[in-house]
Coordinates of C-alpha atoms and ligand atoms in Angstrom, one line a residue:
X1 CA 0.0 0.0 0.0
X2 CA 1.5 3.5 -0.9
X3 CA 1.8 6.2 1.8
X4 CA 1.7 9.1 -0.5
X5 CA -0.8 11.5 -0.1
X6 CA -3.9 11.5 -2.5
X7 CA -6.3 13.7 -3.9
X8 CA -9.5 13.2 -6.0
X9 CA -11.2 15.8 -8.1
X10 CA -15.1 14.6 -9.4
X11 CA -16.5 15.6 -12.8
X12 CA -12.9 17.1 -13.7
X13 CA -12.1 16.0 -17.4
X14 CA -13.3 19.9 -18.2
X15 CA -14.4 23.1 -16.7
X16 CA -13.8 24.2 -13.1
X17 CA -13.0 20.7 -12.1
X18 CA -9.8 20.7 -15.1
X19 CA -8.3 23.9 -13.1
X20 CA -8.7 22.4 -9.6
X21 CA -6.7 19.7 -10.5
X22 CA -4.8 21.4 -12.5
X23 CA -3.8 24.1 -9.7
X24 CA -3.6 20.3 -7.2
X25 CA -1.1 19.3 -9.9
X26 CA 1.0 22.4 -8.7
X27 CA 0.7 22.9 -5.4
X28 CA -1.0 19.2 -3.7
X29 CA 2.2 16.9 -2.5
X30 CA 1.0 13.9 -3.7
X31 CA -1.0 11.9 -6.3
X32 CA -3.8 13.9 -7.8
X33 CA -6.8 11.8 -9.0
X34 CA -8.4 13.3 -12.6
X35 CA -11.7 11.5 -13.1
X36 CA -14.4 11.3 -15.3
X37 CA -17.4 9.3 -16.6
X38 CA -16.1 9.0 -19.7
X39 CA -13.6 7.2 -20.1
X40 CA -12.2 9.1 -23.6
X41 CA -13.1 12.6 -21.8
X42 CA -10.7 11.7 -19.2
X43 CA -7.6 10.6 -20.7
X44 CA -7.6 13.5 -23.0
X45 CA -7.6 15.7 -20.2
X46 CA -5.3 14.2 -18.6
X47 CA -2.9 14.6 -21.5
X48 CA -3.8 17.8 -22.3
X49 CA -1.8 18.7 -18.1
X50 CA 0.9 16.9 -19.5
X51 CA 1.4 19.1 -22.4
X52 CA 1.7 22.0 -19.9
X53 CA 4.1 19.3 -17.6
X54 CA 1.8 18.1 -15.1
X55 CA 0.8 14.9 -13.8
X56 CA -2.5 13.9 -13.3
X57 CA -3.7 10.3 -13.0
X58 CA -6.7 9.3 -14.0
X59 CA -9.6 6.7 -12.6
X60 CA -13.3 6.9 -14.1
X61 CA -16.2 8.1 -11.3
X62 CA -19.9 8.5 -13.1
X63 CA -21.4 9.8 -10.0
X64 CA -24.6 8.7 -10.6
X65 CA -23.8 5.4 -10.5
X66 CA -23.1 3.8 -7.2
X67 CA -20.5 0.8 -9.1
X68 CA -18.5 3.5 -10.4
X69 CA -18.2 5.3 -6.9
X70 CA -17.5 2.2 -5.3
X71 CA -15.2 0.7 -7.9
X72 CA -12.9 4.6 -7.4
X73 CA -13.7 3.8 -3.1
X74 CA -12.8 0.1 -3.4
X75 CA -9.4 1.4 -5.5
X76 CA -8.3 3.9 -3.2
X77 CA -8.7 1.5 0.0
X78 CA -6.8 -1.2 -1.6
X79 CA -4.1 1.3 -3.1
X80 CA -3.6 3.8 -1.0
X81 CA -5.4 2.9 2.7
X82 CA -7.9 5.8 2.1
X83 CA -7.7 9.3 0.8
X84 CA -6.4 13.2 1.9
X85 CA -8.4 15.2 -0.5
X86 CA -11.8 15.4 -1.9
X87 CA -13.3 17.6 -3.9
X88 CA -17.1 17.2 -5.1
X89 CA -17.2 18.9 -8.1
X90 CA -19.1 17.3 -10.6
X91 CA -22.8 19.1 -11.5
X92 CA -25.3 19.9 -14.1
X93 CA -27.6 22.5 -15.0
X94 CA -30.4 23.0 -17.4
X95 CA -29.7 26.0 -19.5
X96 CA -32.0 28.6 -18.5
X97 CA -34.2 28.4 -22.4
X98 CA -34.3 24.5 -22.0
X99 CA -37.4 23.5 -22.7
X100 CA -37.5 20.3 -20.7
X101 CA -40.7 19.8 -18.8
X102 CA -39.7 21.1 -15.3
X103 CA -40.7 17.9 -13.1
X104 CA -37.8 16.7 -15.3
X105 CA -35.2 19.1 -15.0
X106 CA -35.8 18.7 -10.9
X107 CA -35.6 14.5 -11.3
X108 CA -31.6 15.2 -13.7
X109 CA -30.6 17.9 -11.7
X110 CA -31.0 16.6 -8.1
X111 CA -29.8 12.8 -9.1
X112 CA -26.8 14.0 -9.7
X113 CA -25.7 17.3 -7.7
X114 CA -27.4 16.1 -4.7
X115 CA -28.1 12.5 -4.6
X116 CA -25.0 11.5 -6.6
X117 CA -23.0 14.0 -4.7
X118 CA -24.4 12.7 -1.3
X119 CA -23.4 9.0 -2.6
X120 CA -19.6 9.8 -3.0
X121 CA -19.8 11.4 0.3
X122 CA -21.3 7.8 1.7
X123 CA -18.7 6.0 0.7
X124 CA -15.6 7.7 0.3
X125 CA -16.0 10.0 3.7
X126 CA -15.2 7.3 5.8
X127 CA -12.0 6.6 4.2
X128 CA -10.8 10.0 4.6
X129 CA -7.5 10.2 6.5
X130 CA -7.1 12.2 9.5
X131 CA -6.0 16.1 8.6
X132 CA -8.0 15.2 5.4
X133 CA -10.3 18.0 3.5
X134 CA -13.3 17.6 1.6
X135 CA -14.6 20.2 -0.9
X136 CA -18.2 20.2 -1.9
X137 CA -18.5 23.0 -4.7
X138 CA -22.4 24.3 -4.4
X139 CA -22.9 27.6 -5.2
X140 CA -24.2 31.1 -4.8
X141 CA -27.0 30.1 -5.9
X142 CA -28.0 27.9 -3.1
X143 CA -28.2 31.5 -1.2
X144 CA -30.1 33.1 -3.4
X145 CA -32.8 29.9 -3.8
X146 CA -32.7 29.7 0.3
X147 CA -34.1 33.2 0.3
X148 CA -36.9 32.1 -2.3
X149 CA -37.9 29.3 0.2
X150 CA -40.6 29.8 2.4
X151 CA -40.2 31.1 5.7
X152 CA -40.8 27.1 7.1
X153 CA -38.3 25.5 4.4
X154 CA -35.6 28.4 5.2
X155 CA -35.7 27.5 9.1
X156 CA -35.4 23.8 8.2
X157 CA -32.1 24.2 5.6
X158 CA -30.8 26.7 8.1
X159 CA -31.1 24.3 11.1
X160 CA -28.0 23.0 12.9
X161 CA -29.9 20.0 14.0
X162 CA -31.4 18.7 10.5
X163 CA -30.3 14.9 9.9
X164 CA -28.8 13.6 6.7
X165 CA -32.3 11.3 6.2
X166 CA -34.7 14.9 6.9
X167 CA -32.3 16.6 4.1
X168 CA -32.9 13.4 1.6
X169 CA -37.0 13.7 2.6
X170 CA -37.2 17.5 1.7
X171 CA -34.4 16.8 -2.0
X172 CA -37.3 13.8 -2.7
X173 CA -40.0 16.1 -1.7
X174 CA -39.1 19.1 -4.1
X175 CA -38.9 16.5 -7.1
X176 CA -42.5 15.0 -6.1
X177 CA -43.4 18.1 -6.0
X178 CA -42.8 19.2 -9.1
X179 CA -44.3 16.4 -10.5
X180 CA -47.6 17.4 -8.9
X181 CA -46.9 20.9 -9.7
X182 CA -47.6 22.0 -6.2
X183 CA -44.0 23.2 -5.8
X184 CA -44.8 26.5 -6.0
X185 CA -47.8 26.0 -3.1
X186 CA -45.3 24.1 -1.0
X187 CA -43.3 26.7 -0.7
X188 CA -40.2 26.1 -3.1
X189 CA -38.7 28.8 -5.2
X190 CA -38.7 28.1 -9.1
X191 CA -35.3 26.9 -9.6
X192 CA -34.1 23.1 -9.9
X193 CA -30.5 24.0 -9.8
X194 CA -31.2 26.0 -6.9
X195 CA -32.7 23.7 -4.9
X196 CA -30.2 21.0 -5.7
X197 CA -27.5 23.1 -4.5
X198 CA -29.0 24.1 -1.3
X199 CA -28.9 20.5 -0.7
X200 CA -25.2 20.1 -1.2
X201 CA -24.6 23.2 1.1
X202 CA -27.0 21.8 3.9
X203 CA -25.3 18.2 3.2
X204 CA -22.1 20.1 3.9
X205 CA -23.3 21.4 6.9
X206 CA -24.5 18.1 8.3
X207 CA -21.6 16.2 7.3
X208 CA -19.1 18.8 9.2
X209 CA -21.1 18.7 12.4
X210 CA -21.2 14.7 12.2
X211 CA -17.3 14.9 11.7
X212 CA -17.4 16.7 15.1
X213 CA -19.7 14.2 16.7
X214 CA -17.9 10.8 15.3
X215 CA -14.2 11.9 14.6
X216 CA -13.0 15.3 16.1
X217 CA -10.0 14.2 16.8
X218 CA -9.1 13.3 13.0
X219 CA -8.9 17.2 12.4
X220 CA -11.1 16.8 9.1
X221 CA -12.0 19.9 7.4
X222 CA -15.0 20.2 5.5
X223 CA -16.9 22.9 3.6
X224 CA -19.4 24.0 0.8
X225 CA -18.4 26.9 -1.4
X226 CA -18.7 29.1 -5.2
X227 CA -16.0 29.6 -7.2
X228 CA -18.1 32.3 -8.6
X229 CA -19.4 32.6 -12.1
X230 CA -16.5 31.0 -14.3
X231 CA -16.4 30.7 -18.1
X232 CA -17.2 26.7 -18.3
X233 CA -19.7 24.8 -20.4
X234 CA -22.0 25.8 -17.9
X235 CA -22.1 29.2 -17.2
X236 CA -20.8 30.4 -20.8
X237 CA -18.4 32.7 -22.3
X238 CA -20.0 36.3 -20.6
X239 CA -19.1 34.6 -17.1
X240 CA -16.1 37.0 -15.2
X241 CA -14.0 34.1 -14.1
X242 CA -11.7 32.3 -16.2
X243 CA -11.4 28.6 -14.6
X244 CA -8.3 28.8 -12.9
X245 CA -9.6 31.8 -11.1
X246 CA -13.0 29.7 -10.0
X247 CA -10.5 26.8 -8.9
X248 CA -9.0 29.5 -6.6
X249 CA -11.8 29.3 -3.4
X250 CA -11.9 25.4 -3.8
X251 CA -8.3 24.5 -3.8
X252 CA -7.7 27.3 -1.2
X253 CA -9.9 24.9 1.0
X254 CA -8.8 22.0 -0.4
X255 CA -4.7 22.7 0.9
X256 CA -5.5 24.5 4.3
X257 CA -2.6 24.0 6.3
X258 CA -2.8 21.1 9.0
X259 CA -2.8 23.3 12.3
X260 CA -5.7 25.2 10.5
X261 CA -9.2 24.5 12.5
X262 CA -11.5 26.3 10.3
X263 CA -13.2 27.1 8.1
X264 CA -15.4 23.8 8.9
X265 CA -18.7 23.1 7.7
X266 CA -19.0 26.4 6.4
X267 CA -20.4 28.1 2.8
X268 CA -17.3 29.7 1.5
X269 CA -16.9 32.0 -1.7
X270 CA -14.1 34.0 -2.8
X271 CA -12.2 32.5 0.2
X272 CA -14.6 34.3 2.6
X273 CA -17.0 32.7 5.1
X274 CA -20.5 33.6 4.6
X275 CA -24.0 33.6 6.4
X276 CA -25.9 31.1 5.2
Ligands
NAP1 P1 -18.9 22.1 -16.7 O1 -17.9 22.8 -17.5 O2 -20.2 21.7 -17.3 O3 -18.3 20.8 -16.1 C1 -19.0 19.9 -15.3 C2 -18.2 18.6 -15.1 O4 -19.0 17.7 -14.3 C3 -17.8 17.9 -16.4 O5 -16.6 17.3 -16.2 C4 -18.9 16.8 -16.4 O6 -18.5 15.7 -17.2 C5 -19.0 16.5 -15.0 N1 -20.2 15.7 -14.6 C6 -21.5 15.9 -14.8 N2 -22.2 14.9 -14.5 C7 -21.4 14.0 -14.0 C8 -21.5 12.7 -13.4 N3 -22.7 12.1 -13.3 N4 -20.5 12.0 -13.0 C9 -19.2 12.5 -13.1 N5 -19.0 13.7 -13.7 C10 -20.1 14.4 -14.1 O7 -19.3 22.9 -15.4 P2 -18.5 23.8 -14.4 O8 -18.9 25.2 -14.6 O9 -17.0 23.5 -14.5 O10 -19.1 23.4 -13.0 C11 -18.3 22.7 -12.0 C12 -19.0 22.8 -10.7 O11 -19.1 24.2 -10.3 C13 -20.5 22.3 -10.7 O12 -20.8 21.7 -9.5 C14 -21.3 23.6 -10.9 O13 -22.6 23.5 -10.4 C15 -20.4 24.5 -10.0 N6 -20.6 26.0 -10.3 C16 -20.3 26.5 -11.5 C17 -20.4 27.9 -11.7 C18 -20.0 28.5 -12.9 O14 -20.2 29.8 -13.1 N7 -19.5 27.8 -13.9 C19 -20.9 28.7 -10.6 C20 -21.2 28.1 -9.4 C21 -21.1 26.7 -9.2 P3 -18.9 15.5 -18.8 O15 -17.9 16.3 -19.5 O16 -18.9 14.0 -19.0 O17 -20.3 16.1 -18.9

């Protein structure tokens, strides 16, 4: 088993997920995990950092599909004994003139930045090492849907006791909702992305204060933040960030320094810690 330190970027064969590893490349002492669900997508990227003299590796990691995630979990026990570094990046969005009934948006959009988010966490938390951090990358977003909640749903996602299986109820809830088309009634602002990412920022949340509860002494940092509006697929070209300067806030968390005891289970942008 190898003692060298490892890292593991999700959804990083492009994008914001490319720079963060990327920037890992540079600065992480260790192995840095590129990964991908397709295969093809991966290895090119990974080629493409050693043409600018870096050196990624690369394993595959669909998050929506649990084999995938525990084929990359099983890999990293056996090779390495766990791991230092995560960073959930991988996401979606529906591009604001999509014309995809909305039920369905809410169904793509939450399987993968929440449920398939909240499945790597499942089972590749536990194999984080002590002094470990983990990165979930939600976004601004999540803030801005919060306040479009009703005044019930905001005290629920702002909660500091809220369990993992009360966050899962409300995700489920939003898509059933949708598909009733009482979302509105219920009290959820008009935004699938939005709502998905408020659930990776409340998962964050919960997962730090468990870490507390189960593991304090392991000194595991974990946080939620926005790498602001970068120039990706996603966002588009008009967007004020290039990607290295989005991979700034989550590599900044990703490499705080071991005596460092904070930020923790915060929401983080532009490396500053903000109300939620
Ligand atoms: P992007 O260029 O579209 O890249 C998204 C990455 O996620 C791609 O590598 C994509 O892979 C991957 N991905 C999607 N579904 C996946 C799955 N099921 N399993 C594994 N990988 C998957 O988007 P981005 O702008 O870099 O976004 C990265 C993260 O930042 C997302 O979580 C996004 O919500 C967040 N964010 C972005 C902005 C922004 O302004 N760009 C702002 C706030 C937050 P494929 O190439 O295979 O599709």
């Amino acid at each position: 088993m190898s003692n060298v330190p490892v890292a593991v970027v999700t959804g990083s064969n492009k994008g914001i997920g490319f720079a963060i590893v990327r920037a890992l490349c540079k600065q992480f002492p260790g192995d840095v995990y590129l990964t991908a669900r397709d295969p093809g997508r991966g290895q090119e990227a990974v080629a493409k950092l050693q043409e600018e003299g870096l050196h990624a590796l690369f394993h595959q990691l669909d998050i929506d599909d649990l084999q995938s995630i525990r084929a990359l979990r099983d890999f990293l026990k056996e090779k390495y004994g766990g791991l230092n570094v995560l960073v959930n990046n991988a996401g979606i969005a529906f591009k604001v003139h999509d014309t995809t009934p909305f039920a369905v948006q809410a169904e793509v959009t939450l399987k993968t930045n929440f449920f398939g988010t909240r499945n790597v966490c499942t089972e590749l938390l536990p194999l984080v090492k002590p002094y470990g951090k983990v990165v979930n990358v939600s976004s601004m977003v999540s803030s801005s849907a919060l306040g479009g909640c009703s005044q019930q749903l905001q005290q629920k996602f702002r909660s500091d006791t809220i369990t993992e299986d009360e966050l899962v109820d409300l995700m489920t809830k939003f898509v059933e909702d949708t598909k009733k088309s009482v979302h509105e009634k219920e009290g959820w602002p008009n935004t699938a992305y939005g709502v998905s990412k408020i659930g990776v920022t409340v998962l964050s949340r919960i997962q730090a204060r468990m870490l507390n509860e189960k593991r304090k002494g392991d000194h595991i940092l974990l946080n939620a933040c926005c790498p602001g509006w970068v120039r990706t697929d996603m966002a588009g070209p008009k967007a004020t960030k290039s990607p290295d300067e989005g991979a700034e806030t989550p590599v900044y968390l990703a490499l705080l320094p071991s005596d460092a005891d904070g930020p923790h289970g915060q929401f983080v942008s532009n490396k500053t810690v903000r109300t939620w």
